Amino acid sequence: MARQFFVSIIALLIAAPLACLGEVNPCVLNPFNKTCIADNLRAKYEEVISLKYKFDVLLIDVRTPEELACTGSIPTSINIPLATVSDELKLAPSLFLRKYGRKKPGLNDLIIFYCHSGNRAATAALAAVQLGFRNVKNYVGSWIEYATHHCLPLDCSGATPEPCKTTTSM
């Protein structure tokens, strides 16, 4: 009887946390999640377009090269696909500079990630924080918002947003 009770307690201790996983708020798992991101972790359109004057901020597009070939990218950004973000941010500074033509960010330098809609950027931002980077943001509007302001293709279908917002180009 005591053994059965002990086995039941062990099973409960193992199963209870697993049962709760289905209830975990996605914002607890990733504070960069676009549905609940805090303002201090969110990059806004105005901040992103001002980056052409700020070479100390790194804007990273985590979409695939195939997506960029169809749509283009935000000026001053570099492309590091999501699947390689962690490895690339671990590169030696000299290798990062040679590969991307930009200085590797220091742990306190601002890094802004974007993608198509802000989801992959959230994953990349979390990966950067897990590597020790402390000043990281997700451009939640990502390519969809930028393309809307500049009447650029949204995706490989060539469709442009309707209606396009008119702003000065970057």
C-alpha positions as a LaTeX table, in Angstrom:
\begin{tabular}{lrrr}
\hline
Residue & $x$ (\AA) & $y$ (\AA) & $z$ (\AA) \\
\hline
Met1 & 0.00 & 0.00 & 0.00 \\
Ala2 & 2.78 & 2.46 & 0.91 \\
Arg3 & 4.62 & 1.60 & $-2.31$ \\
Gln4 & 1.49 & 2.27 & $-4.40$ \\
Phe5 & 1.02 & 5.62 & $-2.64$ \\
Phe6 & 4.67 & 6.51 & $-3.29$ \\
Val7 & 4.34 & 5.59 & $-6.99$ \\
Ser8 & 1.15 & 7.69 & $-7.22$ \\
Ile9 & 2.92 & 10.70 & $-5.69$ \\
Ile10 & 5.86 & 10.34 & $-8.10$ \\
Ala11 & 3.49 & 10.04 & $-11.06$ \\
Leu12 & 1.64 & 13.16 & $-9.92$ \\
Leu13 & 4.87 & 15.11 & $-9.52$ \\
Ile14 & 5.90 & 14.16 & $-13.05$ \\
Ala15 & 2.51 & 14.55 & $-14.71$ \\
Ala16 & 1.30 & 17.78 & $-13.07$ \\
Pro17 & 3.86 & 20.09 & $-14.68$ \\
Leu18 & 3.35 & 18.39 & $-18.04$ \\
Ala19 & $-0.42$ & 18.81 & $-17.79$ \\
Cys20 & 0.07 & 22.48 & $-17.08$ \\
Leu21 & 2.17 & 23.02 & $-20.19$ \\
Gly22 & $-0.98$ & 23.29 & $-22.27$ \\
Glu23 & $-2.07$ & 26.18 & $-20.06$ \\
Val24 & 1.17 & 28.18 & $-20.20$ \\
Asn25 & 0.73 & 31.71 & $-21.47$ \\
Pro26 & 2.85 & 32.13 & $-24.65$ \\
Cys27 & 4.12 & 35.42 & $-23.21$ \\
Val28 & 5.71 & 33.55 & $-20.32$ \\
Leu29 & 7.61 & 31.40 & $-22.80$ \\
Asn30 & 8.58 & 34.35 & $-25.02$ \\
Pro31 & 8.17 & 37.96 & $-23.84$ \\
Phe32 & 8.75 & 39.09 & $-27.46$ \\
Asn33 & 5.51 & 37.39 & $-28.59$ \\
Lys34 & 3.67 & 40.01 & $-30.63$ \\
Thr35 & 0.34 & 39.41 & $-28.89$ \\
Cys36 & 1.60 & 40.62 & $-25.52$ \\
Ile37 & 4.97 & 42.32 & $-26.02$ \\
Ala38 & 5.85 & 45.14 & $-23.63$ \\
Asp39 & 6.51 & 48.56 & $-25.18$ \\
Asn40 & 10.19 & 48.51 & $-24.20$ \\
Leu41 & 10.69 & 45.31 & $-26.25$ \\
Arg42 & 8.76 & 46.55 & $-29.30$ \\
Ala43 & 10.36 & 48.52 & $-32.14$ \\
Lys44 & 7.96 & 50.83 & $-33.95$ \\
Tyr45 & 7.94 & 51.86 & $-37.60$ \\
Glu46 & 9.29 & 55.35 & $-36.83$ \\
Glu47 & 12.24 & 53.88 & $-34.96$ \\
Val48 & 13.01 & 51.46 & $-37.79$ \\
Ile49 & 12.98 & 54.11 & $-40.53$ \\
Ser50 & 15.27 & 56.33 & $-38.45$ \\
Leu51 & 17.95 & 53.62 & $-38.48$ \\
Lys52 & 19.50 & 54.88 & $-41.70$ \\
Tyr53 & 21.13 & 57.48 & $-39.47$ \\
Lys54 & 22.13 & 55.08 & $-36.68$ \\
Phe55 & 24.86 & 52.67 & $-37.65$ \\
Asp56 & 25.30 & 51.52 & $-34.06$ \\
Val57 & 21.91 & 49.72 & $-34.21$ \\
Leu58 & 21.69 & 46.41 & $-36.01$ \\
Leu59 & 18.47 & 45.64 & $-37.91$ \\
Ile60 & 18.26 & 41.92 & $-38.69$ \\
Asp61 & 15.80 & 40.42 & $-41.17$ \\
Val62 & 15.24 & 36.77 & $-40.24$ \\
Arg63 & 13.27 & 35.80 & $-43.36$ \\
Thr64 & 14.71 & 33.35 & $-45.86$ \\
Pro65 & 16.82 & 34.60 & $-48.77$ \\
Glu66 & 14.03 & 33.38 & $-51.08$ \\
Glu67 & 11.54 & 35.71 & $-49.37$ \\
Leu68 & 13.92 & 38.64 & $-49.69$ \\
Ala69 & 14.42 & 37.91 & $-53.39$ \\
Cys70 & 10.66 & 38.40 & $-53.89$ \\
Thr71 & 10.04 & 41.39 & $-51.65$ \\
Gly72 & 13.26 & 43.19 & $-50.94$ \\
Ser73 & 14.26 & 44.25 & $-47.46$ \\
Ile74 & 14.37 & 47.30 & $-45.23$ \\
Pro75 & 17.41 & 49.45 & $-46.08$ \\
Thr76 & 20.30 & 49.08 & $-43.60$ \\
Ser77 & 19.14 & 45.60 & $-42.54$ \\
Ile78 & 21.20 & 42.47 & $-42.82$ \\
Asn79 & 19.73 & 39.04 & $-43.51$ \\
Ile80 & 20.32 & 36.28 & $-40.99$ \\
Pro81 & 17.66 & 33.59 & $-41.48$ \\
Leu82 & 15.98 & 32.48 & $-38.27$ \\
Ala83 & 17.48 & 28.99 & $-38.45$ \\
Thr84 & 20.99 & 30.45 & $-38.20$ \\
Val85 & 20.51 & 33.44 & $-35.85$ \\
Ser86 & 22.00 & 31.79 & $-32.76$ \\
Asp87 & 25.06 & 30.49 & $-34.60$ \\
Glu88 & 25.68 & 33.77 & $-36.41$ \\
Leu89 & 25.44 & 35.84 & $-33.21$ \\
Lys90 & 28.15 & 33.58 & $-31.73$ \\
Leu91 & 30.61 & 34.41 & $-34.53$ \\
Ala92 & 33.86 & 36.14 & $-33.69$ \\
Pro93 & 33.57 & 39.91 & $-34.27$ \\
Ser94 & 36.06 & 39.86 & $-37.16$ \\
Leu95 & 34.21 & 37.04 & $-38.92$ \\
Phe96 & 30.82 & 38.72 & $-38.37$ \\
Leu97 & 32.20 & 41.96 & $-39.87$ \\
Arg98 & 33.66 & 40.13 & $-42.86$ \\
Lys99 & 30.45 & 38.16 & $-43.46$ \\
Tyr100 & 27.87 & 40.94 & $-42.97$ \\
Gly101 & 29.80 & 44.16 & $-43.51$ \\
Arg102 & 28.58 & 45.38 & $-40.12$ \\
Lys103 & 30.16 & 45.41 & $-36.70$ \\
Lys104 & 29.00 & 42.53 & $-34.51$ \\
Pro105 & 26.76 & 43.96 & $-31.80$ \\
Gly106 & 28.03 & 44.05 & $-28.26$ \\
Leu107 & 25.89 & 42.62 & $-25.49$ \\
Asn108 & 24.47 & 46.09 & $-24.72$ \\
Asp109 & 24.03 & 47.27 & $-28.32$ \\
Leu110 & 20.52 & 47.57 & $-29.72$ \\
Ile111 & 19.45 & 44.77 & $-32.06$ \\
Ile112 & 16.06 & 44.92 & $-33.79$ \\
Phe113 & 14.69 & 41.80 & $-35.44$ \\
Tyr114 & 11.99 & 41.66 & $-38.10$ \\
Cys115 & 10.45 & 39.08 & $-40.41$ \\
His116 & 7.21 & 38.95 & $-42.41$ \\
Ser117 & 4.74 & 39.47 & $-39.58$ \\
Gly118 & 6.64 & 39.57 & $-36.28$ \\
Asn119 & 6.43 & 35.91 & $-35.25$ \\
Arg120 & 9.86 & 34.67 & $-36.37$ \\
Ala121 & 11.35 & 37.95 & $-35.16$ \\
Ala122 & 10.01 & 37.15 & $-31.68$ \\
Thr123 & 11.78 & 33.80 & $-31.76$ \\
Ala124 & 15.03 & 35.41 & $-32.94$ \\
Ala125 & 14.83 & 38.10 & $-30.25$ \\
Leu126 & 14.43 & 35.47 & $-27.56$ \\
Ala127 & 17.42 & 33.55 & $-28.97$ \\
Ala128 & 19.55 & 36.70 & $-28.79$ \\
Val129 & 18.55 & 37.32 & $-25.17$ \\
Gln130 & 19.40 & 33.71 & $-24.33$ \\
Leu131 & 22.89 & 34.37 & $-25.77$ \\
Gly132 & 23.32 & 37.32 & $-23.38$ \\
Phe133 & 22.28 & 40.28 & $-25.55$ \\
Arg134 & 20.45 & 42.74 & $-23.30$ \\
Asn135 & 19.07 & 45.40 & $-25.66$ \\
Val136 & 16.85 & 43.49 & $-28.08$ \\
Lys137 & 13.58 & 44.44 & $-29.76$ \\
Asn138 & 11.02 & 42.86 & $-32.08$ \\
Tyr139 & 9.70 & 45.06 & $-34.89$ \\
Val140 & 6.23 & 43.61 & $-34.51$ \\
Gly141 & 4.87 & 45.29 & $-37.66$ \\
Ser142 & 7.76 & 43.74 & $-39.56$ \\
Trp143 & 7.68 & 43.53 & $-43.36$ \\
Ile144 & 3.88 & 43.78 & $-43.61$ \\
Glu145 & 3.86 & 47.22 & $-41.96$ \\
Tyr146 & 6.97 & 48.46 & $-43.78$ \\
Ala147 & 5.68 & 47.28 & $-47.18$ \\
Thr148 & 2.34 & 48.98 & $-46.53$ \\
His149 & 4.08 & 52.31 & $-45.93$ \\
His150 & 6.21 & 51.94 & $-49.06$ \\
Cys151 & 3.80 & 50.12 & $-51.44$ \\
Leu152 & 6.14 & 47.15 & $-51.77$ \\
Pro153 & 5.24 & 43.50 & $-52.42$ \\
Leu154 & 3.97 & 41.71 & $-49.33$ \\
Asp155 & 5.17 & 38.28 & $-50.40$ \\
Cys156 & 6.25 & 36.23 & $-53.41$ \\
Ser157 & 2.80 & 36.54 & $-54.99$ \\
Gly158 & 3.72 & 40.15 & $-55.81$ \\
Ala159 & 0.57 & 41.48 & $-54.14$ \\
Thr160 & 0.91 & 44.95 & $-52.69$ \\
Pro161 & $-1.06$ & 46.15 & $-49.70$ \\
Glu162 & $-4.35$ & 47.93 & $-50.27$ \\
Pro163 & $-4.49$ & 50.76 & $-49.67$ \\
Cys164 & $-0.83$ & 51.70 & $-49.66$ \\
Lys165 & 0.08 & 54.38 & $-47.17$ \\
Thr166 & 2.25 & 57.06 & $-48.68$ \\
Thr167 & 5.35 & 58.11 & $-46.78$ \\
Thr168 & 8.73 & 59.35 & $-47.76$ \\
Ser169 & 10.94 & 56.50 & $-48.85$ \\
Met170 & 13.81 & 55.43 & $-46.69$ \\
\hline
\end{tabular}
